[in-house]
Amino acid sequence: MELSVLYKIKSEKKHYDYLRSHSIWYKYLNRNPDNYKLFLDSFKKFNRNETTNKINNTINTIDTVTNILKVLE
């Protein structure tokens, strides 16, 4: 992998963590440094989905607590 690409990734902890958890990107970035843009797009999509999942889980938890409180009344 080119040092410039590696430096860009390591400068952002979230990008580096994503790269470590999705190791297939090592291959793509090693073969062509221009894939960095695709890597960022994939990271953004993953991050957006992760945020949406967290919000949905929070809403489900609040619904569960509300239902438990209704039953206890």
mmCIF file of N, CA, C and O in Angstrom:
data_model
loop_
_atom_site.group_PDB
_atom_site.id
_atom_site.type_symbol
_atom_site.label_atom_id
_atom_site.label_comp_id
_atom_site.label_asym_id
_atom_site.label_seq_id
_atom_site.Cartn_x
_atom_site.Cartn_y
_atom_site.Cartn_z
ATOM 1 N N MET A 1 0.857 -1.175 0.000
ATOM 2 C CA MET A 1 0.000 0.000 0.000
ATOM 3 C C MET A 1 0.897 1.230 0.000
ATOM 4 O O MET A 1 1.919 1.261 0.690
ATOM 5 N N GLU A 2 0.500 2.205 -0.757
ATOM 6 C CA GLU A 2 1.294 3.430 -0.806
ATOM 7 C C GLU A 2 1.268 4.124 0.549
ATOM 8 O O GLU A 2 0.269 4.100 1.264
ATOM 9 N N LEU A 3 2.378 4.741 0.879
ATOM 10 C CA LEU A 3 2.491 5.406 2.172
ATOM 11 C C LEU A 3 1.497 6.549 2.327
ATOM 12 O O LEU A 3 0.981 6.777 3.425
ATOM 13 N N SER A 4 1.207 7.240 1.253
ATOM 14 C CA SER A 4 0.258 8.357 1.347
ATOM 15 C C SER A 4 -1.141 7.860 1.721
ATOM 16 O O SER A 4 -1.823 8.472 2.542
ATOM 17 N N VAL A 5 -1.535 6.739 1.140
ATOM 18 C CA VAL A 5 -2.850 6.167 1.455
ATOM 19 C C VAL A 5 -2.854 5.662 2.891
ATOM 20 O O VAL A 5 -3.803 5.905 3.644
ATOM 21 N N LEU A 6 -1.802 4.979 3.262
ATOM 22 C CA LEU A 6 -1.701 4.474 4.625
ATOM 23 C C LEU A 6 -1.723 5.615 5.636
ATOM 24 O O LEU A 6 -2.392 5.528 6.679
ATOM 25 N N TYR A 7 -1.039 6.683 5.334
ATOM 26 C CA TYR A 7 -1.019 7.839 6.226
ATOM 27 C C TYR A 7 -2.413 8.446 6.367
ATOM 28 O O TYR A 7 -2.843 8.808 7.457
ATOM 29 N N LYS A 8 -3.134 8.552 5.256
ATOM 30 C CA LYS A 8 -4.497 9.095 5.297
ATOM 31 C C LYS A 8 -5.403 8.237 6.178
ATOM 32 O O LYS A 8 -6.207 8.749 6.955
ATOM 33 N N ILE A 9 -5.263 6.938 6.031
ATOM 34 C CA ILE A 9 -6.110 6.022 6.803
ATOM 35 C C ILE A 9 -5.748 6.068 8.278
ATOM 36 O O ILE A 9 -6.620 6.136 9.142
ATOM 37 N N LYS A 10 -4.472 6.045 8.585
ATOM 38 C CA LYS A 10 -4.055 6.037 9.984
ATOM 39 C C LYS A 10 -4.283 7.367 10.683
ATOM 40 O O LYS A 10 -4.343 7.421 11.905
ATOM 41 N N SER A 11 -4.444 8.425 9.918
ATOM 42 C CA SER A 11 -4.691 9.723 10.544
ATOM 43 C C SER A 11 -6.104 9.806 11.134
ATOM 44 O O SER A 11 -6.358 10.608 12.025
ATOM 45 N N GLU A 12 -7.004 8.972 10.629
ATOM 46 C CA GLU A 12 -8.366 8.905 11.152
ATOM 47 C C GLU A 12 -8.561 7.558 11.833
ATOM 48 O O GLU A 12 -8.538 6.518 11.185
ATOM 49 N N LYS A 13 -8.756 7.572 13.132
ATOM 50 C CA LYS A 13 -8.870 6.326 13.885
ATOM 51 C C LYS A 13 -10.028 5.465 13.394
ATOM 52 O O LYS A 13 -9.904 4.251 13.277
ATOM 53 N N LYS A 14 -11.147 6.087 13.074
ATOM 54 C CA LYS A 14 -12.312 5.320 12.617
ATOM 55 C C LYS A 14 -12.038 4.628 11.288
ATOM 56 O O LYS A 14 -12.465 3.499 11.066
ATOM 57 N N HIS A 15 -11.311 5.308 10.417
ATOM 58 C CA HIS A 15 -10.968 4.688 9.140
ATOM 59 C C HIS A 15 -10.050 3.492 9.367
ATOM 60 O O HIS A 15 -10.222 2.444 8.740
ATOM 61 N N TYR A 16 -9.095 3.667 10.241
ATOM 62 C CA TYR A 16 -8.159 2.589 10.529
ATOM 63 C C TYR A 16 -8.875 1.398 11.163
ATOM 64 O O TYR A 16 -8.634 0.248 10.796
ATOM 65 N N ASP A 17 -9.786 1.658 12.068
ATOM 66 C CA ASP A 17 -10.563 0.580 12.694
ATOM 67 C C ASP A 17 -11.425 -0.144 11.667
ATOM 68 O O ASP A 17 -11.551 -1.363 11.696
ATOM 69 N N TYR A 18 -11.996 0.634 10.770
ATOM 70 C CA TYR A 18 -12.810 0.028 9.712
ATOM 71 C C TYR A 18 -11.943 -0.857 8.820
ATOM 72 O O TYR A 18 -12.340 -1.969 8.466
ATOM 73 N N LEU A 19 -10.780 -0.389 8.470
ATOM 74 C CA LEU A 19 -9.870 -1.176 7.643
ATOM 75 C C LEU A 19 -9.483 -2.472 8.340
ATOM 76 O O LEU A 19 -9.459 -3.533 7.713
ATOM 77 N N ARG A 20 -9.242 -2.411 9.611
ATOM 78 C CA ARG A 20 -8.865 -3.613 10.354
ATOM 79 C C ARG A 20 -10.015 -4.596 10.452
ATOM 80 O O ARG A 20 -9.807 -5.812 10.427
ATOM 81 N N SER A 21 -11.239 -4.091 10.573
ATOM 82 C CA SER A 21 -12.377 -5.008 10.683
ATOM 83 C C SER A 21 -12.874 -5.499 9.325
ATOM 84 O O SER A 21 -13.568 -6.500 9.243
ATOM 85 N N HIS A 22 -12.516 -4.796 8.265
ATOM 86 C CA HIS A 22 -12.886 -5.200 6.899
ATOM 87 C C HIS A 22 -11.601 -5.343 6.079
ATOM 88 O O HIS A 22 -11.303 -4.522 5.208
ATOM 89 N N SER A 23 -10.886 -6.388 6.352
ATOM 90 C CA SER A 23 -9.536 -6.541 5.823
ATOM 91 C C SER A 23 -9.472 -6.744 4.315
ATOM 92 O O SER A 23 -8.401 -6.642 3.732
ATOM 93 N N ILE A 24 -10.582 -7.002 3.678
ATOM 94 C CA ILE A 24 -10.568 -7.149 2.224
ATOM 95 C C ILE A 24 -10.059 -5.879 1.549
ATOM 96 O O ILE A 24 -9.495 -5.920 0.461
ATOM 97 N N TRP A 25 -10.214 -4.753 2.228
ATOM 98 C CA TRP A 25 -9.768 -3.480 1.659
ATOM 99 C C TRP A 25 -8.250 -3.386 1.554
ATOM 100 O O TRP A 25 -7.740 -2.624 0.742
ATOM 101 N N TYR A 26 -7.523 -4.154 2.329
ATOM 102 C CA TYR A 26 -6.058 -4.166 2.188
ATOM 103 C C TYR A 26 -5.682 -4.579 0.763
ATOM 104 O O TYR A 26 -4.830 -3.970 0.132
ATOM 105 N N LYS A 27 -6.348 -5.608 0.296
ATOM 106 C CA LYS A 27 -6.056 -6.110 -1.050
ATOM 107 C C LYS A 27 -6.354 -5.044 -2.106
ATOM 108 O O LYS A 27 -5.532 -4.783 -2.984
ATOM 109 N N TYR A 28 -7.525 -4.426 -2.005
ATOM 110 C CA TYR A 28 -7.908 -3.430 -3.001
ATOM 111 C C TYR A 28 -7.005 -2.198 -2.953
ATOM 112 O O TYR A 28 -6.634 -1.662 -3.992
ATOM 113 N N LEU A 29 -6.643 -1.783 -1.775
ATOM 114 C CA LEU A 29 -5.791 -0.601 -1.655
ATOM 115 C C LEU A 29 -4.348 -0.901 -2.057
ATOM 116 O O LEU A 29 -3.648 -0.015 -2.557
ATOM 117 N N ASN A 30 -3.915 -2.119 -1.859
ATOM 118 C CA ASN A 30 -2.571 -2.503 -2.300
ATOM 119 C C ASN A 30 -2.488 -2.547 -3.814
ATOM 120 O O ASN A 30 -1.471 -2.172 -4.397
ATOM 121 N N ARG A 31 -3.533 -3.001 -4.440
ATOM 122 C CA ARG A 31 -3.517 -3.138 -5.896
ATOM 123 C C ARG A 31 -3.634 -1.809 -6.612
ATOM 124 O O ARG A 31 -3.034 -1.618 -7.667
ATOM 125 N N ASN A 32 -4.453 -0.920 -6.055
ATOM 126 C CA ASN A 32 -4.654 0.358 -6.725
ATOM 127 C C ASN A 32 -4.970 1.433 -5.686
ATOM 128 O O ASN A 32 -6.027 1.395 -5.059
ATOM 129 N N PRO A 33 -4.096 2.392 -5.499
ATOM 130 C CA PRO A 33 -4.329 3.450 -4.512
ATOM 131 C C PRO A 33 -5.544 4.310 -4.832
ATOM 132 O O PRO A 33 -6.098 4.963 -3.958
ATOM 133 N N ASP A 34 -5.995 4.272 -6.085
ATOM 134 C CA ASP A 34 -7.181 5.044 -6.453
ATOM 135 C C ASP A 34 -8.447 4.469 -5.810
ATOM 136 O O ASP A 34 -9.497 5.117 -5.815
ATOM 137 N N ASN A 35 -8.350 3.288 -5.269
ATOM 138 C CA ASN A 35 -9.495 2.685 -4.583
ATOM 139 C C ASN A 35 -9.765 3.333 -3.230
ATOM 140 O O ASN A 35 -10.723 2.969 -2.548
ATOM 141 N N TYR A 36 -8.954 4.280 -2.856
ATOM 142 C CA TYR A 36 -9.150 4.976 -1.578
ATOM 143 C C TYR A 36 -10.510 5.659 -1.535
ATOM 144 O O TYR A 36 -11.187 5.628 -0.510
ATOM 145 N N LYS A 37 -10.941 6.216 -2.633
ATOM 146 C CA LYS A 37 -12.249 6.858 -2.685
ATOM 147 C C LYS A 37 -13.352 5.836 -2.458
ATOM 148 O O LYS A 37 -14.312 6.088 -1.738
ATOM 149 N N LEU A 38 -13.213 4.661 -3.056
ATOM 150 C CA LEU A 38 -14.186 3.591 -2.835
ATOM 151 C C LEU A 38 -14.182 3.140 -1.383
ATOM 152 O O LEU A 38 -15.231 2.827 -0.813
ATOM 153 N N PHE A 39 -12.993 3.101 -0.819
ATOM 154 C CA PHE A 39 -12.868 2.752 0.597
ATOM 155 C C PHE A 39 -13.636 3.758 1.457
ATOM 156 O O PHE A 39 -14.386 3.367 2.353
ATOM 157 N N LEU A 40 -13.479 5.034 1.185
ATOM 158 C CA LEU A 40 -14.177 6.063 1.948
ATOM 159 C C LEU A 40 -15.683 5.966 1.763
ATOM 160 O O LEU A 40 -16.445 6.119 2.734
ATOM 161 N N ASP A 41 -16.120 5.683 0.559
ATOM 162 C CA ASP A 41 -17.556 5.515 0.309
ATOM 163 C C ASP A 41 -18.115 4.336 1.099
ATOM 164 O O ASP A 41 -19.190 4.417 1.693
ATOM 165 N N SER A 42 -17.364 3.260 1.113
ATOM 166 C CA SER A 42 -17.789 2.085 1.868
ATOM 167 C C SER A 42 -17.821 2.382 3.367
ATOM 168 O O SER A 42 -18.744 1.965 4.071
ATOM 169 N N PHE A 43 -16.815 3.101 3.842
ATOM 170 C CA PHE A 43 -16.784 3.481 5.252
ATOM 171 C C PHE A 43 -17.985 4.343 5.618
ATOM 172 O O PHE A 43 -18.632 4.132 6.642
ATOM 173 N N LYS A 44 -18.310 5.318 4.787
ATOM 174 C CA LYS A 44 -19.440 6.205 5.057
ATOM 175 C C LYS A 44 -20.749 5.428 5.081
ATOM 176 O O LYS A 44 -21.602 5.666 5.942
ATOM 177 N N LYS A 45 -20.893 4.515 4.164
ATOM 178 C CA LYS A 45 -22.111 3.691 4.134
ATOM 179 C C LYS A 45 -22.203 2.841 5.400
ATOM 180 O O LYS A 45 -23.261 2.746 6.020
ATOM 181 N N PHE A 46 -21.096 2.225 5.784
ATOM 182 C CA PHE A 46 -21.065 1.415 6.997
ATOM 183 C C PHE A 46 -21.382 2.266 8.219
ATOM 184 O O PHE A 46 -22.170 1.867 9.071
ATOM 185 N N ASN A 47 -20.786 3.437 8.294
ATOM 186 C CA ASN A 47 -20.985 4.322 9.434
ATOM 187 C C ASN A 47 -22.442 4.785 9.518
ATOM 188 O O ASN A 47 -23.010 4.863 10.602
ATOM 189 N N ARG A 48 -23.031 5.092 8.389
ATOM 190 C CA ARG A 48 -24.432 5.518 8.336
ATOM 191 C C ARG A 48 -25.343 4.389 8.819
ATOM 192 O O ARG A 48 -26.259 4.601 9.608
ATOM 193 N N ASN A 49 -25.065 3.174 8.367
ATOM 194 C CA ASN A 49 -25.864 2.023 8.796
ATOM 195 C C ASN A 49 -25.690 1.747 10.281
ATOM 196 O O ASN A 49 -26.647 1.385 10.970
ATOM 197 N N GLU A 50 -24.479 1.903 10.763
ATOM 198 C CA GLU A 50 -24.212 1.677 12.183
ATOM 199 C C GLU A 50 -24.964 2.690 13.043
ATOM 200 O O GLU A 50 -25.557 2.334 14.062
ATOM 201 N N THR A 51 -24.977 3.937 12.622
ATOM 202 C CA THR A 51 -25.691 4.982 13.349
ATOM 203 C C THR A 51 -27.190 4.702 13.345
ATOM 204 O O THR A 51 -27.858 4.822 14.376
ATOM 205 N N THR A 52 -27.713 4.312 12.209
ATOM 206 C CA THR A 52 -29.136 3.986 12.102
ATOM 207 C C THR A 52 -29.484 2.815 13.018
ATOM 208 O O THR A 52 -30.525 2.844 13.691
ATOM 209 N N ASN A 53 -28.637 1.822 13.063
ATOM 210 C CA ASN A 53 -28.882 0.670 13.935
ATOM 211 C C ASN A 53 -28.871 1.070 15.405
ATOM 212 O O ASN A 53 -29.677 0.570 16.192
ATOM 213 N N LYS A 54 -27.965 1.947 15.776
ATOM 214 C CA LYS A 54 -27.918 2.402 17.167
ATOM 215 C C LYS A 54 -29.190 3.147 17.542
ATOM 216 O O LYS A 54 -29.738 2.955 18.632
ATOM 217 N N ILE A 55 -29.665 3.988 16.637
ATOM 218 C CA ILE A 55 -30.902 4.737 16.896
ATOM 219 C C ILE A 55 -32.077 3.782 17.010
ATOM 220 O O ILE A 55 -32.911 3.913 17.927
ATOM 221 N N ASN A 56 -32.158 2.820 16.120
ATOM 222 C CA ASN A 56 -33.252 1.842 16.172
ATOM 223 C C ASN A 56 -33.212 1.018 17.456
ATOM 224 O O ASN A 56 -34.255 0.745 18.053
ATOM 225 N N ASN A 57 -32.028 0.636 17.882
ATOM 226 C CA ASN A 57 -31.900 -0.122 19.128
ATOM 227 C C ASN A 57 -32.328 0.718 20.329
ATOM 228 O O ASN A 57 -32.968 0.212 21.255
ATOM 229 N N THR A 58 -31.978 1.985 20.317
ATOM 230 C CA THR A 58 -32.378 2.872 21.404
ATOM 231 C C THR A 58 -33.898 3.023 21.441
ATOM 232 O O THR A 58 -34.511 2.969 22.514
ATOM 233 N N ILE A 59 -34.510 3.192 20.303
ATOM 234 C CA ILE A 59 -35.967 3.313 20.235
ATOM 235 C C ILE A 59 -36.629 2.030 20.724
ATOM 236 O O ILE A 59 -37.612 2.078 21.479
ATOM 237 N N ASN A 60 -36.093 0.891 20.341
ATOM 238 C CA ASN A 60 -36.648 -0.385 20.802
ATOM 239 C C ASN A 60 -36.514 -0.534 22.315
ATOM 240 O O ASN A 60 -37.423 -1.038 22.976
ATOM 241 N N THR A 61 -35.411 -0.104 22.854
ATOM 242 C CA THR A 61 -35.206 -0.177 24.300
ATOM 243 C C THR A 61 -36.202 0.720 25.025
ATOM 244 O O THR A 61 -36.790 0.326 26.041
ATOM 245 N N ILE A 62 -36.401 1.910 24.509
ATOM 246 C CA ILE A 62 -37.360 2.841 25.115
ATOM 247 C C ILE A 62 -38.769 2.258 25.051
ATOM 248 O O ILE A 62 -39.525 2.328 26.029
ATOM 249 N N ASP A 63 -39.130 1.639 23.936
ATOM 250 C CA ASP A 63 -40.442 0.995 23.815
ATOM 251 C C ASP A 63 -40.609 -0.136 24.820
ATOM 252 O O ASP A 63 -41.668 -0.287 25.440
ATOM 253 N N THR A 64 -39.562 -0.908 24.994
ATOM 254 C CA THR A 64 -39.613 -2.011 25.953
ATOM 255 C C THR A 64 -39.794 -1.495 27.372
ATOM 256 O O THR A 64 -40.629 -2.007 28.136
ATOM 257 N N VAL A 65 -39.053 -0.479 27.729
ATOM 258 C CA VAL A 65 -39.160 0.095 29.073
ATOM 259 C C VAL A 65 -40.560 0.683 29.274
ATOM 260 O O VAL A 65 -41.172 0.509 30.335
ATOM 261 N N THR A 66 -41.085 1.340 28.276
ATOM 262 C CA THR A 66 -42.423 1.916 28.349
ATOM 263 C C THR A 66 -43.468 0.818 28.557
ATOM 264 O O THR A 66 -44.370 0.952 29.396
ATOM 265 N N ASN A 67 -43.335 -0.264 27.829
ATOM 266 C CA ASN A 67 -44.274 -1.382 27.977
ATOM 267 C C ASN A 67 -44.180 -2.024 29.356
ATOM 268 O O ASN A 67 -45.198 -2.385 29.947
ATOM 269 N N ILE A 68 -42.998 -2.151 29.881
ATOM 270 C CA ILE A 68 -42.817 -2.718 31.224
ATOM 271 C C ILE A 68 -43.462 -1.809 32.266
ATOM 272 O O ILE A 68 -44.133 -2.277 33.189
ATOM 273 N N LEU A 69 -43.280 -0.512 32.104
ATOM 274 C CA LEU A 69 -43.875 0.439 33.057
ATOM 275 C C LEU A 69 -45.393 0.418 32.975
ATOM 276 O O LEU A 69 -46.086 0.544 34.001
ATOM 277 N N LYS A 70 -45.949 0.229 31.815
ATOM 278 C CA LYS A 70 -47.406 0.124 31.666
ATOM 279 C C LYS A 70 -47.940 -1.107 32.372
ATOM 280 O O LYS A 70 -49.005 -1.081 32.983
ATOM 281 N N VAL A 71 -47.212 -2.201 32.265
ATOM 282 C CA VAL A 71 -47.630 -3.448 32.902
ATOM 283 C C VAL A 71 -47.560 -3.307 34.426
ATOM 284 O O VAL A 71 -48.424 -3.805 35.151
ATOM 285 N N LEU A 72 -46.585 -2.589 34.915
ATOM 286 C CA LEU A 72 -46.418 -2.434 36.370
ATOM 287 C C LEU A 72 -47.448 -1.487 36.984
ATOM 288 O O LEU A 72 -47.656 -1.536 38.191
ATOM 289 N N GLU A 73 -48.093 -0.674 36.199
ATOM 290 C CA GLU A 73 -49.066 0.274 36.760
ATOM 291 C C GLU A 73 -50.298 -0.397 37.204
ATOM 292 O O GLU A 73 -50.936 -1.172 37.255
#
